[in-house]
N, CA and C of each residue as an Amber inpcrd file, in Angstrom:
protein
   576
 142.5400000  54.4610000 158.5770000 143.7040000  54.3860000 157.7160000
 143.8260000  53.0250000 157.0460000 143.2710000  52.4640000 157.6460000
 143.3200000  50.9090000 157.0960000 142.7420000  50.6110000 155.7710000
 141.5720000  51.6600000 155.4760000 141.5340000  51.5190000 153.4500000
 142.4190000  52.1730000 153.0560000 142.8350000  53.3230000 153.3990000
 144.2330000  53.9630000 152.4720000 145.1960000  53.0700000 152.5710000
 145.8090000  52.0870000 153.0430000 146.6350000  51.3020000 153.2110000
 146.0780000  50.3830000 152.1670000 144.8350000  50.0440000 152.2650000
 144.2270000  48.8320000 150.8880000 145.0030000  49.5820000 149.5900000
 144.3010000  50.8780000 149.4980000 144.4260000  51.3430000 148.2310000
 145.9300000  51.8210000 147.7140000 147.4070000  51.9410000 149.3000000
 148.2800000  51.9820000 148.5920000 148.9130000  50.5140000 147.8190000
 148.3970000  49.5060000 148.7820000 148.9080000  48.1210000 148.2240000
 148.2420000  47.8720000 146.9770000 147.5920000  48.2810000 146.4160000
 146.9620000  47.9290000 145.1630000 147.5990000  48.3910000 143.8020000
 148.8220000  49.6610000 144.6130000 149.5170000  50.4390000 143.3120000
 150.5070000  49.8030000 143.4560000 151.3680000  49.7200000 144.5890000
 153.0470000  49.1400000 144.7110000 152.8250000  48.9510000 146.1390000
 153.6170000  47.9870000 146.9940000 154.7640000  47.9400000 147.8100000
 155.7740000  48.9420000 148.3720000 154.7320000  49.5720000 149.6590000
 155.8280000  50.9700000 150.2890000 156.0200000  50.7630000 151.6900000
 157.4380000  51.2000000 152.2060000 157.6500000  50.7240000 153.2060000
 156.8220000  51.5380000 154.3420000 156.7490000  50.4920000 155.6510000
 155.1490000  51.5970000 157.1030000 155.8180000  52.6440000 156.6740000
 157.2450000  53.1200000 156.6250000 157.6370000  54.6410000 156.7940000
 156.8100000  55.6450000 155.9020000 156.7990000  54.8240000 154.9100000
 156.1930000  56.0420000 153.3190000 155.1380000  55.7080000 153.7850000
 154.6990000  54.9040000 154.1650000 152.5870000  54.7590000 154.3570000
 152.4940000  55.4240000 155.4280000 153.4340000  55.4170000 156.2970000
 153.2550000  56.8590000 158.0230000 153.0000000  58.2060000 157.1790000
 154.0130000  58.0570000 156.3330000 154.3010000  60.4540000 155.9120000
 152.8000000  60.4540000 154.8560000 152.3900000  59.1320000 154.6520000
 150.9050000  59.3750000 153.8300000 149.9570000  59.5710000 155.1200000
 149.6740000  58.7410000 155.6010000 148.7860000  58.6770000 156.8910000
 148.5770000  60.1320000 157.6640000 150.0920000  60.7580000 157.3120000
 149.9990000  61.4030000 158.1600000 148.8340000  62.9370000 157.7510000
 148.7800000  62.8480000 156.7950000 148.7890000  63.7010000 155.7480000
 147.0380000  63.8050000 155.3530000 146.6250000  62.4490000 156.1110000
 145.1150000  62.3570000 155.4190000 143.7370000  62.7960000 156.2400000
 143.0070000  63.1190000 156.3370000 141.9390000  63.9050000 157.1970000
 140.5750000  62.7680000 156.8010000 139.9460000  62.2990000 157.8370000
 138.4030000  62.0410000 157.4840000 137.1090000  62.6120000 157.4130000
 136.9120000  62.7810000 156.5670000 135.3840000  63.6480000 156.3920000
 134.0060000  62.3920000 155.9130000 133.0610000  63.3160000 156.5210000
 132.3380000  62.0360000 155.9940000 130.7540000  63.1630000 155.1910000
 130.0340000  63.1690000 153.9970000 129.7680000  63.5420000 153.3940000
 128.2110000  63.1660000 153.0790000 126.8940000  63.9410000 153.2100000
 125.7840000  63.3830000 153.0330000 125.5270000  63.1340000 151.3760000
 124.3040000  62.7310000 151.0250000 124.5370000  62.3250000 149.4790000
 123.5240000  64.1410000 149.4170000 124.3340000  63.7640000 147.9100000
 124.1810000  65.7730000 147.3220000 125.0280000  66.4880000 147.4040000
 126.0580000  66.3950000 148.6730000 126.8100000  66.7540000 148.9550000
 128.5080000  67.0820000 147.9730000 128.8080000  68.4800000 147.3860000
 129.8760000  68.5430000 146.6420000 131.0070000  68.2100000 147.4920000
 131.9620000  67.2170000 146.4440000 132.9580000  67.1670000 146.7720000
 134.4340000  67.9060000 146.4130000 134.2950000  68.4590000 145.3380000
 134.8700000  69.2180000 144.1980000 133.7440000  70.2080000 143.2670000
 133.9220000  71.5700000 142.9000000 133.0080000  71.8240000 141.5880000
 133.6150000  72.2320000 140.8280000 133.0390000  72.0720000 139.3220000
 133.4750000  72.6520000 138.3410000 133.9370000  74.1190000 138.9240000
 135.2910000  74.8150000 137.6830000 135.2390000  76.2630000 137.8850000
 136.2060000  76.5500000 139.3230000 136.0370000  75.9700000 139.9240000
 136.8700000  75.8810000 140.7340000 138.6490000  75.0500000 141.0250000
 139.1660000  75.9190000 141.8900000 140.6150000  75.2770000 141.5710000
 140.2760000  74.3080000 143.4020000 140.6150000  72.9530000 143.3170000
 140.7410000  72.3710000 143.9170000 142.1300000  72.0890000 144.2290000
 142.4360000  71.6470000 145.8950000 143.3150000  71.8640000 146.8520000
 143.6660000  70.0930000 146.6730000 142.5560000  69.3670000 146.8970000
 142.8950000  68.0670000 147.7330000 142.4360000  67.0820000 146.7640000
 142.7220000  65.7380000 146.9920000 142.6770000  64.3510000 146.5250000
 142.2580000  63.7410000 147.4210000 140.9110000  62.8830000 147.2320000
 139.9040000  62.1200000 148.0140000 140.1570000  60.7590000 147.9060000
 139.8130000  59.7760000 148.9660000 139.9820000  58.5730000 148.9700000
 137.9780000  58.2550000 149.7830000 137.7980000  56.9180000 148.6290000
 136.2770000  57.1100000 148.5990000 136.7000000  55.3510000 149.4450000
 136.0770000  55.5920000 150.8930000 136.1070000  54.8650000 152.0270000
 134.3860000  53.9610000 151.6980000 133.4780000  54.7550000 152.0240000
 132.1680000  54.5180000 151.7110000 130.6770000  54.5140000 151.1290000
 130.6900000  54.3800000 150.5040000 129.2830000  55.2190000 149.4460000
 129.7770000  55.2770000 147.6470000 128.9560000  55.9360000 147.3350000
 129.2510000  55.9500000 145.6860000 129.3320000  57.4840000 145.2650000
 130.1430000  58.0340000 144.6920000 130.1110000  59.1840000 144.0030000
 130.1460000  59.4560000 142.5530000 130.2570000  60.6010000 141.9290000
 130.4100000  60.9090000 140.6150000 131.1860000  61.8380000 140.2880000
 132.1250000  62.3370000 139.1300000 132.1830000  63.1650000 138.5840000
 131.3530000  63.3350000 137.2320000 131.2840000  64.6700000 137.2370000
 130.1990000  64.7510000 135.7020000 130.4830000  66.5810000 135.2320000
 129.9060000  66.3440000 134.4340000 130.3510000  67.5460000 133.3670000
 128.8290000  68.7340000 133.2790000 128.8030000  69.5700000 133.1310000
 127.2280000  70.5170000 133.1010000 127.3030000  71.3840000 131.7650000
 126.6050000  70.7640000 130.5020000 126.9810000  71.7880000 129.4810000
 126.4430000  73.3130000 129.5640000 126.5000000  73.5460000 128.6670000
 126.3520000  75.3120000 128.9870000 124.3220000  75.5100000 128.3830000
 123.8790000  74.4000000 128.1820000 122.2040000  74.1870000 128.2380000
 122.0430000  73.6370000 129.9790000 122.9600000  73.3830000 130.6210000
 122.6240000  72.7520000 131.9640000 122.3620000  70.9600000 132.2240000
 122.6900000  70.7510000 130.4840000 122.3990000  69.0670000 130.7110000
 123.7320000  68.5380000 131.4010000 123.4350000  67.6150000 132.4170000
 124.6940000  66.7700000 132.8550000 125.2600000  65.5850000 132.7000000
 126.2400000  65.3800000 132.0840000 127.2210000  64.2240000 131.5880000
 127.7450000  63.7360000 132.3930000 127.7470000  62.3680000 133.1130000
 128.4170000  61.7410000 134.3910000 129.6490000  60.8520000 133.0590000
 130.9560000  61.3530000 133.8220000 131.7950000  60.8520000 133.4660000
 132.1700000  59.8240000 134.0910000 132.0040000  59.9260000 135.4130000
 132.8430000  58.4620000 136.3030000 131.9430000  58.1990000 137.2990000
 131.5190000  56.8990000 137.4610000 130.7310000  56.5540000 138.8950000
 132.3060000  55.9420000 140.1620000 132.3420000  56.5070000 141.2950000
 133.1870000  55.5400000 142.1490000 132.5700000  55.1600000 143.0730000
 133.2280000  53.8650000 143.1600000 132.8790000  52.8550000 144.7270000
 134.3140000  52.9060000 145.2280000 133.8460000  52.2800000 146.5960000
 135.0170000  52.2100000 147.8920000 135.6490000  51.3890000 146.8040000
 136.9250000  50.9630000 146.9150000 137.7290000  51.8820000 147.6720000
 138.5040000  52.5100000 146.3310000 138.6660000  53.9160000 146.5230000
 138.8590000  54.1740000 144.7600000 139.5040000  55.7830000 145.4200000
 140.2950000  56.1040000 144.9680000 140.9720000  57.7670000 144.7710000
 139.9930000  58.3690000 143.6250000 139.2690000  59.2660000 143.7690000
 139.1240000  60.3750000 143.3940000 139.3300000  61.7660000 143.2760000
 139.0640000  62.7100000 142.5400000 139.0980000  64.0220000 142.7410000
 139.8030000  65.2090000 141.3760000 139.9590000  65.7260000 141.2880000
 139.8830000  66.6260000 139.9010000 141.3950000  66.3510000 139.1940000
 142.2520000  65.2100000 139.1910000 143.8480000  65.0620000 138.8660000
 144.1360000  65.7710000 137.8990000 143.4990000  66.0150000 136.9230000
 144.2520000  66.9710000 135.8270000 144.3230000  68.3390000 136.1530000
 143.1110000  68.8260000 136.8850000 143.3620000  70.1690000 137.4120000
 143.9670000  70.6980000 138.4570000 144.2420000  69.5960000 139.1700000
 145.7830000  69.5980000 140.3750000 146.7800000  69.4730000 139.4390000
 146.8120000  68.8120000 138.4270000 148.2340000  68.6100000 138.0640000
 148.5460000  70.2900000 137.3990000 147.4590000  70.9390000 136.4990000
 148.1120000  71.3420000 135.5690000 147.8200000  72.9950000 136.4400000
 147.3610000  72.5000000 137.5450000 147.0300000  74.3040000 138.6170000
 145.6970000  75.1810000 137.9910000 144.7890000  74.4660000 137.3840000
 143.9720000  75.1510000 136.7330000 142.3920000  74.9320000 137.5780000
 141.3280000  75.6210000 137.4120000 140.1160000  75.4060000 137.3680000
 139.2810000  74.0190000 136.8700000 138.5570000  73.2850000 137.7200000
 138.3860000  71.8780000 137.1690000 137.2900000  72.3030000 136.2420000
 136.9890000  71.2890000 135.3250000 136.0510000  71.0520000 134.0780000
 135.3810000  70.6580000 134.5530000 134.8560000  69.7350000 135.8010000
 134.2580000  68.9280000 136.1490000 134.0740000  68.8880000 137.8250000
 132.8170000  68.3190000 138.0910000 132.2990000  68.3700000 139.5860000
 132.2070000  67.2470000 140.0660000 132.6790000  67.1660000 141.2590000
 132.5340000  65.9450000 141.9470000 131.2050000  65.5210000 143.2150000
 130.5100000  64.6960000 143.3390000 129.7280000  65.0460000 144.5630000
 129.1330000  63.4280000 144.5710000 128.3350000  63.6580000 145.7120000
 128.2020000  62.1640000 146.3150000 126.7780000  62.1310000 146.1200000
 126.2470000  60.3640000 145.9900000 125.2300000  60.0670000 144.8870000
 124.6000000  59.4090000 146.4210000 125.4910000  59.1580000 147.2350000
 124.7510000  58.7010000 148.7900000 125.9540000  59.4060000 149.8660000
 125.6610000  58.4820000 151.2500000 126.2130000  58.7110000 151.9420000
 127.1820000  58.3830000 151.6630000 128.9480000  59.3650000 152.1480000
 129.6190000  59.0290000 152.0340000 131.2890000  58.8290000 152.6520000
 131.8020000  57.9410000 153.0800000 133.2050000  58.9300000 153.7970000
 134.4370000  58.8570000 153.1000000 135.0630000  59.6510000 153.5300000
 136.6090000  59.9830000 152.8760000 137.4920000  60.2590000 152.8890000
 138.9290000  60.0590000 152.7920000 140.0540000  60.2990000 153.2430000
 140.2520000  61.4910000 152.7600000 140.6210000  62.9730000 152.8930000
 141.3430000  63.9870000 152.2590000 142.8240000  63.9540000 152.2180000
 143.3290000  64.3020000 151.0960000 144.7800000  64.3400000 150.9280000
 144.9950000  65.8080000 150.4440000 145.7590000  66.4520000 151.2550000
 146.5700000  68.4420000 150.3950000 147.3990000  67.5130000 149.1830000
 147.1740000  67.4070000 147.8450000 147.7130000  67.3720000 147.1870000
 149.3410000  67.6440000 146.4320000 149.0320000  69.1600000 147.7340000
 150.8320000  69.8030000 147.0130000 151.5390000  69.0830000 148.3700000
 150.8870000  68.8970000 149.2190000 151.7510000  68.2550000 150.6300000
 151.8570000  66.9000000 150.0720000 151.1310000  65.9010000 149.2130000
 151.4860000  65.1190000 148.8240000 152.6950000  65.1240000 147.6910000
 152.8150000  65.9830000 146.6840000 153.6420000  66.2130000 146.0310000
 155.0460000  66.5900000 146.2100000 154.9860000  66.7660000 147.1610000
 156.5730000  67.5760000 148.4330000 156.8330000  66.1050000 148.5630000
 155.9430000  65.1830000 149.2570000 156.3960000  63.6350000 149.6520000
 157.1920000  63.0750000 148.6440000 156.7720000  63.3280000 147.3520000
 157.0900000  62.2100000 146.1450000 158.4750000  62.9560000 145.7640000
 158.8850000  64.1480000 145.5620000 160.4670000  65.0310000 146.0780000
 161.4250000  64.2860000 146.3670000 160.9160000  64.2510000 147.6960000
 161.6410000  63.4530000 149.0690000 161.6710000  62.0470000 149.1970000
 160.9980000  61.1870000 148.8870000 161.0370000  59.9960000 148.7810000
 160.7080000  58.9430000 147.8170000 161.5230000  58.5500000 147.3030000
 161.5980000  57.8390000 146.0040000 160.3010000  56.4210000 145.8010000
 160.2020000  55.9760000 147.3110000 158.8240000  54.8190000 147.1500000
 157.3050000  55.9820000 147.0590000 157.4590000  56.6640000 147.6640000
 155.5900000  57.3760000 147.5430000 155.8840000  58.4920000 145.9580000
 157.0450000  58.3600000 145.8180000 157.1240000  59.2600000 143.9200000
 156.9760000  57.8910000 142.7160000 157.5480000  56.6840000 143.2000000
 156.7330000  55.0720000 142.4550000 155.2120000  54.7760000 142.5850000
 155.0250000  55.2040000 143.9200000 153.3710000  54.8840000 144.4630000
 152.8050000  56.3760000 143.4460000 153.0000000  57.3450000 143.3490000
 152.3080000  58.4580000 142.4540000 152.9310000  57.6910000 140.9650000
 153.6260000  57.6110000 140.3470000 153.6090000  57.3630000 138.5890000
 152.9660000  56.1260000 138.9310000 152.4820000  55.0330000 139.8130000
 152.0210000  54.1040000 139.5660000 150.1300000  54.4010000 139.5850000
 150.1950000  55.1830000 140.2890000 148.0070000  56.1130000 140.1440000
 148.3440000  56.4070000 139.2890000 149.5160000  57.5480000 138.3720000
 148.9510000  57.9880000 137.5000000 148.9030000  57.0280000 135.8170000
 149.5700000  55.8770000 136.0400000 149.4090000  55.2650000 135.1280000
 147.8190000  54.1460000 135.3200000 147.3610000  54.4180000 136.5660000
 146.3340000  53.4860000 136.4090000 144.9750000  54.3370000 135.8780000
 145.3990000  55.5720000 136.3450000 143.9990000  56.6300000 135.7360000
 144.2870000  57.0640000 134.2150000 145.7340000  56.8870000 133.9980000
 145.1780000  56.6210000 132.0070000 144.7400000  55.2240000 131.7560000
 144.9770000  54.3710000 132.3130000 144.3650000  52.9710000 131.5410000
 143.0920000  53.0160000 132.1760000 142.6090000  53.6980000 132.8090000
 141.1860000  53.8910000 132.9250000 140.4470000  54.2960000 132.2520000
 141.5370000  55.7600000 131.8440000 140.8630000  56.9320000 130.6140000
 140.7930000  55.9530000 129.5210000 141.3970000  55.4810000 128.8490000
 141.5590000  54.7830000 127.7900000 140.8210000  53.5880000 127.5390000
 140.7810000  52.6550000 128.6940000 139.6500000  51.8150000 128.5590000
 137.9510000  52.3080000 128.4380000 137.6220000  52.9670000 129.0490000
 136.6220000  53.9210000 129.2750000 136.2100000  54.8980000 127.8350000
 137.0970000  55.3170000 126.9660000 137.2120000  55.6850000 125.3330000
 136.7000000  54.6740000 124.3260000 137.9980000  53.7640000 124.7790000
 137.4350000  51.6670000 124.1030000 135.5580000  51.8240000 124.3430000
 135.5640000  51.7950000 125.5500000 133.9180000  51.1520000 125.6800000
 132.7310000  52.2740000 125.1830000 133.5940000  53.7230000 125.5850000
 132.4900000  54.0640000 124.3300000 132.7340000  53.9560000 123.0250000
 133.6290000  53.7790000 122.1360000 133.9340000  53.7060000 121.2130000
 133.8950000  52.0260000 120.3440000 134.0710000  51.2620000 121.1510000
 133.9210000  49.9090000 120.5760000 132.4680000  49.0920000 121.0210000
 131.9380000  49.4010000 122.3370000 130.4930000  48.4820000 122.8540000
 129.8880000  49.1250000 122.5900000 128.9420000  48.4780000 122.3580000
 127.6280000  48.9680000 121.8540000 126.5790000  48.9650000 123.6390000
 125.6770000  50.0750000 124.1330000 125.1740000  50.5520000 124.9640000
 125.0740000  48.8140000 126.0450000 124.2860000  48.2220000 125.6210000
 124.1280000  46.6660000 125.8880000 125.3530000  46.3460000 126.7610000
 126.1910000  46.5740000 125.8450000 128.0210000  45.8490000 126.0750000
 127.8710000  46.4120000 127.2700000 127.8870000  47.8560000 127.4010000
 128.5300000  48.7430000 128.3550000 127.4570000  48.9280000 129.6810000
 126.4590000  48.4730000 129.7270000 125.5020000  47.8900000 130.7260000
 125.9620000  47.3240000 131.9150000 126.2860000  45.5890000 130.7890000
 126.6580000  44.8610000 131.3090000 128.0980000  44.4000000 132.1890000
 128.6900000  45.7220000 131.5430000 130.1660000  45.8820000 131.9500000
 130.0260000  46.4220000 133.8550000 129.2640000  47.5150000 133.5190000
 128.8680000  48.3060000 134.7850000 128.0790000  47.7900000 135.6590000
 127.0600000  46.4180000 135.5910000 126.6260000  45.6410000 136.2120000
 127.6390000  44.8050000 136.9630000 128.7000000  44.2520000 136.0580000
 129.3710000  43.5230000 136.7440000 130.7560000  43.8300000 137.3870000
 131.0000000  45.1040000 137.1450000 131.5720000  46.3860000 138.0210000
 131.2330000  46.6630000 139.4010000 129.9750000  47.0870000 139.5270000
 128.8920000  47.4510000 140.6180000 127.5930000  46.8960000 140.5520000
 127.5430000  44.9790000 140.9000000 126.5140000  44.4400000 140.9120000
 124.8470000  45.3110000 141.3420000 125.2070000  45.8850000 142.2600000
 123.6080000  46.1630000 142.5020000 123.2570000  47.8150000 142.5380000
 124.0310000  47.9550000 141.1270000 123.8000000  49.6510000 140.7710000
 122.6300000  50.3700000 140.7700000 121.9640000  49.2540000 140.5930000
 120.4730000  49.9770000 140.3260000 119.3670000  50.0670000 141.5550000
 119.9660000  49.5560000 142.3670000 120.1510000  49.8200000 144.4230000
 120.4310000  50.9170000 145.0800000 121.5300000  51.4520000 144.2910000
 122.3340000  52.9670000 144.6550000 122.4980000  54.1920000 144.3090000
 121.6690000  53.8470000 142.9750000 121.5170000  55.3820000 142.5050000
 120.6750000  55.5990000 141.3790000 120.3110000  56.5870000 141.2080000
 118.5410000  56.5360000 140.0450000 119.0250000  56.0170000 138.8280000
 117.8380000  55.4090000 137.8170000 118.4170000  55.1500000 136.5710000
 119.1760000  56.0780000 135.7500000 118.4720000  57.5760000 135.3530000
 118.7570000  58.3810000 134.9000000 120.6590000  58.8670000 134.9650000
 121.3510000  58.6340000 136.4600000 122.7100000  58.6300000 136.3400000
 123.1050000  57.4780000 135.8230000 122.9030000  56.3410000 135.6500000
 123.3340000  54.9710000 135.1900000 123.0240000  55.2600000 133.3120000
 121.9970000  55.7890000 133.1030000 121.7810000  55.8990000 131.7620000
 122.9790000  57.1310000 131.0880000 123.1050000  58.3470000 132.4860000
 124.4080000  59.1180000 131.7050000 125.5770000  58.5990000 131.8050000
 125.7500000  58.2970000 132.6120000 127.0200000  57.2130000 132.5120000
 127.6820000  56.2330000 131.4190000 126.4710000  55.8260000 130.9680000
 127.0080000  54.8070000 129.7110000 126.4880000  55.8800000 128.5570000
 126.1290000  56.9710000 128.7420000 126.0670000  57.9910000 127.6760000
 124.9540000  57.9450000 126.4470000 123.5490000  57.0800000 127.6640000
 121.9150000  56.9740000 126.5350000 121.3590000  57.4640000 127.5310000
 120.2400000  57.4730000 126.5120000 118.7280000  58.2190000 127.5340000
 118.5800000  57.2690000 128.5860000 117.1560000  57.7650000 129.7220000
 117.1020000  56.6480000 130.6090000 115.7510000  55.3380000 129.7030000
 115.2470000  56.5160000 128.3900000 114.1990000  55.0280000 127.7200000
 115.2050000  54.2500000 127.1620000 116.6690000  54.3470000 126.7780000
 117.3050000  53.2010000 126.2570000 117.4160000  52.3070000 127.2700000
 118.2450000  53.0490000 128.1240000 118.3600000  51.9970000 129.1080000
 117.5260000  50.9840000 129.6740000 115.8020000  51.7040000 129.8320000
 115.0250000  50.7860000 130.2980000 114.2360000  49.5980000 129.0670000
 114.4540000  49.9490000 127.8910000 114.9040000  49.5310000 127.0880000
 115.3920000  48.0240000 127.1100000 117.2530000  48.3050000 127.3640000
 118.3400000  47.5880000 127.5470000 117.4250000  46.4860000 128.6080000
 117.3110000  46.8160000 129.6410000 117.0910000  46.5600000 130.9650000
 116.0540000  44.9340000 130.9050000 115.2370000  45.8450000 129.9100000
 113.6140000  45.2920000 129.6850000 114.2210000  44.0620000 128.8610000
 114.8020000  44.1990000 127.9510000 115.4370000  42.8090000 126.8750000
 115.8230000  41.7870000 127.9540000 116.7900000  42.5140000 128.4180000
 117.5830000  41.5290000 129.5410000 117.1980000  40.4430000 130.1080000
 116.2830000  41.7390000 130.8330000 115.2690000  40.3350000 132.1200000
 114.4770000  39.5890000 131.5520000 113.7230000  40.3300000 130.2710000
 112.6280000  39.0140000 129.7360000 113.2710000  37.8930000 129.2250000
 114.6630000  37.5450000 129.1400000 115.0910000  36.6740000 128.3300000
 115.5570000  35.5990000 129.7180000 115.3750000  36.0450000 130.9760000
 115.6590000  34.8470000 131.7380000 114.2150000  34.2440000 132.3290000
């Protein structure tokens, strides 16, 4: 419980009581890499808290190519939020890129909390305002950096990315092939 406690102090200030009725609420699983955490098409139940390892969500077009939308590291909430929020089938799959562990949260048992108590309903509008300035920054960088930019962004995000998971997800991620990237890569290093 002691990273879910990191990750509520990082949104707001809640008293042990509201961090107990969270605690109480959370399950540990721990997850091999490959391993789904969420899939597309499916209506997902729960909200994950990423304790150890690296995961992804990503997208599968209807040719089967896959679009990684989000890489996460510890300590980070994941899991399908728009399709909990809006009760629908997710767009998108979640699964683990290594080993991994994780807090589970029932989502609607979390949502009963935020009802009832006015600090864990501040601690929820305060995630959900940090996962639009995510969305939005994340729009910026594809939309304003150029591949290079957005490399280097994710390097210094997750120093030793290229440690943890194949190029080919690092290249969908910033949304080029993996020859750009090695490419990118190749400029880089020859210049030190």
């Amino acid at each position: 419980m002691n990273n879910l406690k990191k990750i509520l102090d990082n949104f707001c200030v809640i008293s042990e009581e509201s961090q107990n009725l969270i605690f109480s609420l959370a399950k540990n699983i721990e997850l091999r890499k490959g391993d789904s955490i969420s899939k597309a098409g499916e209506i997902s139940k729960s909200i994950y808290i990423l304790e150890e390892g690296i995961a992804r969500s990503f997208y599968v077009d209807e040719k089967g190519k896959e679009y990684i939308r989000n890489l996460f590291v510890p300590i980070r909430a994941i899991g399908p939020l728009g399709a909990l929020i809006l009760r629908k089938k997710s767009k998108f799959s979640y699964d683990c890129l290594s080993h991994c562990k994780l807090q589970v949260i029932n989502y609607d048992d979390f949502i009963e909390l935020t009802k009832h108590n006015l600090e864990i309903g501040k601690l929820y509008s305060k995630i959900l305002e940090k996962v639009f300035l995510e969305l939005e920054a994340k729009v910026y960088d594809l939309s304003v950096l150029n591949a290079t930019e957005r490399y280097l962004k994710v390097k210094a995000q997750i120093p030793n990315i290229e440690n943890l998971i194949p190029q080919y997800h690092i290249a969908s991620y910033l949304n080029i092939t993996p020859v750009q990237l090695s490419r990118i890569r190749k400029s880089l290093y020859s210049k030190k």
